[in-house]
């Protein structure tokens, strides 16, 4: 096993690869929490990304692939091993199909779809982050999630490029096979969308953008919703009957509802607070720690469990 500095030099000698040793993860994540990663590696092309991934694995260092860092909570003690990003961001259109590399900013893919008069992704306006992670976590908003449009996803595994069809991705609410198969790293996705009216799509997108910018000011240090919502049909009958009809949309009940009833709004642990207008939105006032965030998450889980007997499950991904 070689040392970090030596591995950094080896990775740095690969074409289209940039390496940073002891990289502060506050700079690479929207929550702005946590300590440094031993290595932060950026690869620009698919080949260099696969090379870098293989080099790290072969040298026995743990590796996590991330994107824009908008759904991540990094441990205060930092990240052991390498954090790797695929920065390839090509977006190509062919009839009703969009081919996008994992490093494409999701908003750019959304914009390209609207430009091409393709419908569906427009409701994901202002979901931050990159395309790869949107597939990984089956991101969605306002009635649509990305799995509806995925035709196939190419990924790398042990240095080989393979692909999954939509069915093979085993998508579910905020879930995909990639959450269980960490050795498969997403390279690109092919999305197929129905045609739509460009003006209508654009005007819906603008409305969504306005709502979202008010809810999540662009400089807010957060990860969007902390907890997943609940599928109504999966809730115990005792809980179902307590939920007002108005709180069920698209078969889901927002965790914010349970959190609000449990008195979460405005709660605080150190520099981490629950928004006073949205009980499932936790944010960092500036110098918060992951320990404070975890403390608040624990308290919220207890409250909802005590009141409803429900287990909240994090939507955010932990990185340590
Ligand atoms: C203000 C705000 C609002 C949000 N609103 C929504 C919303 O409405 N709907 C929604 O679904 N989400 C929402 N999110 C959460 C977040 O934007 C999404 O989860 C997004 O898809 C994360 O993208 P990212 O590139 O930042 O991923 P990251 O945070 O970098 O990574 C997330 C996970 O994906 C994995 N991953 C990333 N890239 C790859 C890859 N190439 N191969 C394999 N695994 C990979 C990482 O290991 C990690 O586990 C919101 C977040 C914020 C901050």
Coordinates of C-alpha atoms and ligand atoms in Angstrom, one line a residue:
X1 CA 0.0 0.0 0.0
X2 CA 1.4 3.4 -1.0
X3 CA 1.0 6.6 0.9
X4 CA -1.5 9.4 0.2
X5 CA 1.1 11.7 -1.3
X6 CA 2.5 9.0 -3.6
X7 CA -1.0 8.1 -4.7
X8 CA -1.9 11.7 -5.3
X9 CA 1.2 12.1 -7.5
X10 CA 0.2 8.9 -9.4
X11 CA -3.3 10.2 -10.0
X12 CA -2.1 13.6 -10.8
X13 CA 0.0 12.2 -13.7
X14 CA -3.1 10.8 -15.4
X15 CA -4.4 13.0 -18.2
X16 CA -7.4 15.2 -17.4
X17 CA -7.2 14.4 -13.7
X18 CA -6.8 16.9 -10.9
X19 CA -6.0 16.0 -7.3
X20 CA -6.2 17.9 -4.1
X21 CA -4.8 16.5 -0.8
X22 CA -6.6 17.1 2.4
X23 CA -9.5 18.9 0.6
X24 CA -11.9 20.8 2.9
X25 CA -15.3 19.2 2.1
X26 CA -17.1 22.4 3.2
X27 CA -16.0 23.7 -0.2
X28 CA -17.5 20.8 -2.1
X29 CA -20.8 20.5 -0.3
X30 CA -23.8 22.8 0.0
X31 CA -24.4 22.1 3.7
X32 CA -20.9 23.3 4.4
X33 CA -20.3 20.8 7.1
X34 CA -17.5 18.3 8.0
X35 CA -13.8 17.8 7.8
X36 CA -11.4 17.3 4.9
X37 CA -11.2 14.4 2.4
X38 CA -7.8 12.7 2.3
X39 CA -8.0 13.1 -1.5
X40 CA -10.3 15.0 -3.8
X41 CA -10.0 13.8 -7.4
X42 CA -11.7 15.4 -10.4
X43 CA -11.7 13.6 -13.7
X44 CA -12.9 15.3 -16.9
X45 CA -13.4 12.5 -19.3
X46 CA -15.0 9.1 -19.0
X47 CA -11.7 7.3 -19.6
X48 CA -9.8 9.4 -17.1
X49 CA -12.6 8.9 -14.6
X50 CA -12.4 5.1 -15.0
X51 CA -8.6 5.2 -14.8
X52 CA -8.6 7.3 -11.7
X53 CA -11.2 5.1 -10.0
X54 CA -9.3 1.9 -10.8
X55 CA -6.0 3.4 -9.6
X56 CA -7.5 4.4 -6.3
X57 CA -9.2 0.9 -5.8
X58 CA -6.0 -1.0 -6.8
X59 CA -4.1 1.0 -4.3
X60 CA -6.4 -0.1 -1.5
X61 CA -7.9 3.3 -0.7
X62 CA -11.7 3.6 -0.1
X63 CA -13.4 5.8 -2.8
X64 CA -16.7 7.5 -3.0
X65 CA -18.0 9.1 -6.1
X66 CA -19.9 12.4 -5.5
X67 CA -21.5 15.0 -7.7
X68 CA -22.4 18.6 -6.8
X69 CA -22.4 17.8 -3.1
X70 CA -26.0 19.0 -2.5
X71 CA -27.3 16.0 -0.8
X72 CA -24.3 15.1 1.4
X73 CA -23.4 15.3 5.1
X74 CA -19.7 14.9 5.7
X75 CA -18.4 13.6 9.0
X76 CA -16.7 16.2 11.2
X77 CA -13.6 14.0 11.3
X78 CA -13.5 14.1 7.5
X79 CA -13.4 11.4 4.8
X80 CA -11.1 8.5 4.9
X81 CA -9.8 7.8 1.4
X82 CA -10.7 9.5 -1.9
X83 CA -13.7 11.5 -3.0
X84 CA -13.9 11.3 -6.8
X85 CA -15.9 13.4 -9.2
X86 CA -16.7 12.8 -12.8
X87 CA -16.8 16.2 -14.3
X88 CA -17.8 15.1 -17.9
X89 CA -20.9 17.3 -18.6
X90 CA -21.8 16.7 -22.2
X91 CA -25.4 16.9 -23.1
X92 CA -26.5 15.7 -26.5
X93 CA -30.0 15.7 -28.1
X94 CA -31.3 13.2 -30.6
X95 CA -35.0 13.5 -31.4
X96 CA -36.8 12.8 -28.1
X97 CA -33.7 11.5 -26.4
X98 CA -31.2 13.3 -24.3
X99 CA -27.8 11.7 -23.6
X100 CA -26.2 13.4 -20.6
X101 CA -23.0 12.6 -18.8
X102 CA -23.1 12.2 -15.0
X103 CA -21.3 15.5 -14.4
X104 CA -23.8 17.6 -16.3
X105 CA -25.6 20.0 -14.0
X106 CA -29.2 18.8 -13.7
X107 CA -30.5 22.3 -14.4
X108 CA -28.6 22.4 -17.7
X109 CA -30.3 19.1 -18.7
X110 CA -33.6 20.6 -17.7
X111 CA -33.0 23.7 -19.7
X112 CA -31.9 21.6 -22.7
X113 CA -35.1 19.6 -22.5
X114 CA -37.3 22.8 -22.4
X115 CA -35.3 24.2 -25.4
X116 CA -36.1 21.0 -27.3
X117 CA -39.8 21.2 -26.4
X118 CA -39.6 18.0 -24.4
X119 CA -41.8 17.6 -21.4
X120 CA -41.3 16.1 -17.9
X121 CA -37.9 17.3 -16.6
X122 CA -39.2 20.9 -16.5
X123 CA -40.8 20.1 -13.1
X124 CA -37.3 19.4 -11.7
X125 CA -36.3 23.0 -12.3
X126 CA -34.0 24.2 -9.5
X127 CA -33.2 20.7 -8.1
X128 CA -29.5 21.3 -7.5
X129 CA -26.8 18.9 -8.2
X130 CA -25.6 16.8 -11.2
X131 CA -27.2 14.3 -13.4
X132 CA -25.4 11.2 -12.1
X133 CA -26.7 11.8 -8.5
X134 CA -30.2 12.6 -9.7
X135 CA -30.2 9.0 -11.2
X136 CA -28.6 7.5 -8.1
X137 CA -31.2 9.0 -5.8
X138 CA -34.1 9.1 -8.4
X139 CA -34.5 12.8 -7.8
X140 CA -37.9 14.4 -8.4
X141 CA -40.2 17.2 -7.7
X142 CA -43.7 18.4 -8.5
X143 CA -45.1 15.1 -9.6
X144 CA -42.3 13.8 -11.7
X145 CA -39.1 11.9 -10.9
X146 CA -36.2 11.2 -13.2
X147 CA -36.8 7.4 -13.4
X148 CA -39.9 8.0 -15.6
X149 CA -37.6 9.3 -18.4
X150 CA -34.6 7.1 -18.0
X151 CA -34.1 4.6 -20.8
X152 CA -30.7 3.4 -19.8
X153 CA -27.8 4.2 -17.6
X154 CA -24.2 3.5 -18.4
X155 CA -21.9 2.8 -15.5
X156 CA -18.3 1.6 -14.8
X157 CA -17.6 -1.5 -12.7
X158 CA -14.1 -2.9 -12.2
X159 CA -12.9 -0.7 -15.0
X160 CA -15.5 -2.0 -17.5
X161 CA -18.3 0.0 -19.0
X162 CA -21.7 -1.6 -18.8
X163 CA -25.3 -0.4 -18.9
X164 CA -28.6 -1.0 -17.2
X165 CA -32.0 -0.6 -18.8
X166 CA -34.6 1.3 -16.8
X167 CA -36.0 -1.9 -15.3
X168 CA -32.6 -3.0 -14.2
X169 CA -32.1 0.2 -12.4
X170 CA -34.8 -0.9 -9.9
X171 CA -36.0 2.6 -9.3
X172 CA -38.4 3.4 -6.5
X173 CA -39.1 6.5 -4.5
X174 CA -35.6 8.1 -4.0
X175 CA -34.1 4.7 -4.6
X176 CA -32.1 2.9 -7.4
X177 CA -29.9 -0.1 -7.6
X178 CA -26.9 2.2 -7.4
X179 CA -27.6 2.9 -3.8
X180 CA -27.0 -0.8 -3.1
X181 CA -24.2 -1.4 -5.6
X182 CA -21.6 1.1 -4.7
X183 CA -19.1 -0.5 -7.0
X184 CA -21.2 0.6 -10.0
X185 CA -20.4 4.3 -10.7
X186 CA -22.7 6.2 -13.0
X187 CA -21.2 7.6 -16.2
X188 CA -24.2 8.8 -18.3
X189 CA -27.9 8.4 -18.8
X190 CA -30.2 8.3 -21.8
X191 CA -33.5 10.0 -21.1
X192 CA -36.5 9.8 -23.4
X193 CA -39.2 12.4 -23.1
X194 CA -42.5 13.1 -24.7
X195 CA -43.0 16.3 -26.7
X196 CA -44.5 19.3 -25.1
X197 CA -45.3 23.0 -25.8
X198 CA -42.2 25.0 -25.1
X199 CA -44.0 28.1 -23.9
X200 CA -46.1 26.2 -21.5
X201 CA -43.1 24.2 -20.2
X202 CA -41.1 27.4 -19.7
X203 CA -43.9 29.1 -17.9
X204 CA -44.4 26.2 -15.5
X205 CA -40.7 26.0 -14.9
X206 CA -40.5 29.7 -14.1
X207 CA -43.3 29.3 -11.6
X208 CA -41.6 26.4 -9.9
X209 CA -38.3 28.3 -9.9
X210 CA -39.9 31.2 -8.1
X211 CA -41.5 29.0 -5.4
X212 CA -38.2 27.1 -4.9
X213 CA -36.0 30.2 -4.7
X214 CA -38.2 31.5 -2.0
X215 CA -38.2 28.2 -0.1
X216 CA -34.5 27.5 -0.6
X217 CA -32.6 30.8 -1.0
X218 CA -29.6 30.0 -3.3
X219 CA -27.1 30.8 -0.5
X220 CA -28.8 28.6 2.1
X221 CA -26.5 25.9 3.5
X222 CA -28.7 22.8 3.4
X223 CA -29.5 19.6 1.6
X224 CA -33.1 20.3 0.7
X225 CA -35.3 17.8 2.6
X226 CA -33.5 16.0 5.3
X227 CA -36.0 13.1 5.5
X228 CA -37.8 11.1 2.9
X229 CA -41.5 11.5 2.6
X230 CA -43.9 8.6 3.4
X231 CA -45.9 6.6 0.9
X232 CA -49.5 6.8 2.2
X233 CA -50.3 3.1 1.5
X234 CA -47.3 2.0 3.5
X235 CA -48.4 3.8 6.7
X236 CA -50.2 1.9 9.5
X237 CA -54.0 2.4 9.4
X238 CA -53.9 4.1 12.8
X239 CA -51.6 6.8 11.3
X240 CA -53.5 7.0 7.9
X241 CA -56.7 7.9 9.6
X242 CA -55.1 10.9 11.4
X243 CA -53.9 12.5 8.2
X244 CA -56.0 15.2 6.6
X245 CA -56.8 14.5 2.9
X246 CA -55.2 17.7 2.0
X247 CA -51.8 16.4 3.1
X248 CA -51.7 13.5 0.7
X249 CA -50.3 14.4 -2.8
X250 CA -49.4 11.9 -5.4
X251 CA -49.8 9.1 -2.8
X252 CA -47.2 10.6 -0.5
X253 CA -47.4 12.3 2.8
X254 CA -44.7 14.8 3.5
X255 CA -42.5 14.1 6.5
X256 CA -42.8 17.8 7.1
X257 CA -46.4 17.2 8.2
X258 CA -45.4 14.8 11.0
X259 CA -42.5 17.0 12.0
X260 CA -44.7 20.0 12.2
X261 CA -47.3 18.3 14.3
X262 CA -44.4 17.1 16.5
X263 CA -43.3 20.7 17.0
X264 CA -40.1 20.6 15.0
X265 CA -40.3 24.1 13.4
X266 CA -37.7 26.4 14.8
X267 CA -35.9 23.7 16.8
X268 CA -32.1 24.2 16.9
X269 CA -28.9 22.4 17.9
X270 CA -26.0 24.9 17.9
X271 CA -25.7 26.4 14.5
X272 CA -28.2 24.0 12.8
X273 CA -31.8 25.0 12.7
X274 CA -35.1 23.7 11.5
X275 CA -36.7 26.3 9.2
X276 CA -39.6 28.0 10.8
X277 CA -41.6 27.7 7.6
X278 CA -40.7 24.1 6.6
X279 CA -40.3 21.4 9.2
X280 CA -38.3 19.1 6.9
X281 CA -35.7 21.7 6.1
X282 CA -32.7 21.9 8.3
X283 CA -29.9 24.4 7.5
X284 CA -26.6 25.5 8.7
X285 CA -26.4 29.1 10.0
X286 CA -22.8 29.2 9.0
X287 CA -20.4 27.4 11.4
X288 CA -22.5 24.4 12.3
X289 CA -21.1 20.9 12.8
X290 CA -22.2 17.5 11.6
X291 CA -22.5 16.5 15.3
X292 CA -25.0 19.2 15.8
X293 CA -26.9 18.2 12.7
X294 CA -27.0 14.5 13.9
X295 CA -28.1 15.6 17.3
X296 CA -31.0 17.6 15.8
X297 CA -31.9 14.6 13.5
X298 CA -32.0 12.3 16.6
X299 CA -34.3 14.6 18.4
X300 CA -36.6 14.9 15.4
X301 CA -36.8 11.2 14.9
X302 CA -37.6 10.7 18.6
X303 CA -40.4 13.3 18.5
X304 CA -42.1 11.7 15.4
X305 CA -41.7 8.2 16.7
X306 CA -43.2 9.2 20.1
X307 CA -46.1 10.9 18.5
X308 CA -46.9 8.6 15.5
X309 CA -44.8 5.5 16.0
X310 CA -43.1 6.3 12.6
X311 CA -39.5 5.9 11.8
X312 CA -38.1 8.9 9.8
X313 CA -35.5 7.9 7.2
X314 CA -32.8 10.3 6.0
X315 CA -32.9 11.3 2.4
X316 CA -29.4 12.9 2.8
X317 CA -26.4 10.7 2.3
X318 CA -23.6 10.5 4.9
X319 CA -20.0 10.5 3.9
X320 CA -17.2 9.6 6.3
Ligands
LIG1 C1 -32.0 23.4 -1.8 C2 -32.1 22.0 -2.2 C3 -33.3 21.5 -2.7 C4 -33.5 20.2 -3.1 N1 -34.6 19.7 -3.6 C5 -34.7 18.4 -4.0 C6 -35.9 18.0 -4.7 O1 -36.9 18.7 -4.9 N2 -36.0 16.7 -5.1 C7 -34.9 15.8 -4.9 O2 -35.0 14.7 -5.3 N3 -33.8 16.2 -4.3 C8 -33.7 17.5 -3.9 N4 -32.5 17.9 -3.3 C9 -31.4 17.0 -3.0 C10 -30.3 17.0 -4.1 O3 -30.4 18.1 -4.8 C11 -30.5 15.8 -5.0 O4 -30.4 14.6 -4.2 C12 -29.4 15.7 -6.1 O5 -29.8 14.7 -7.0 C13 -28.0 15.5 -5.6 O6 -27.1 15.8 -6.6 P1 -25.6 16.0 -6.3 O7 -24.9 16.0 -7.6 O8 -25.4 17.3 -5.5 O9 -25.2 14.7 -5.5 P2 -24.2 14.6 -4.2 O10 -24.8 15.2 -3.0 O11 -22.8 14.9 -4.6 O12 -24.3 13.0 -4.0 C14 -25.5 12.4 -3.6 C15 -25.3 10.9 -3.7 O13 -25.1 10.4 -5.0 C16 -24.0 9.6 -5.1 N5 -23.4 9.8 -6.5 C17 -23.2 11.0 -7.0 N6 -22.7 10.9 -8.3 C18 -22.6 9.6 -8.5 C19 -22.2 8.8 -9.6 N7 -21.7 9.3 -10.8 N8 -22.2 7.4 -9.5 C20 -22.7 6.9 -8.4 N9 -23.1 7.5 -7.3 C21 -23.1 8.9 -7.4 C22 -23.0 10.0 -4.0 O14 -22.2 9.0 -3.6 C23 -24.0 10.4 -2.9 O15 -24.4 9.2 -2.2 C24 -32.4 19.3 -2.9 C25 -31.2 19.8 -2.3 C26 -31.1 21.1 -2.0 C27 -29.8 21.6 -1.4

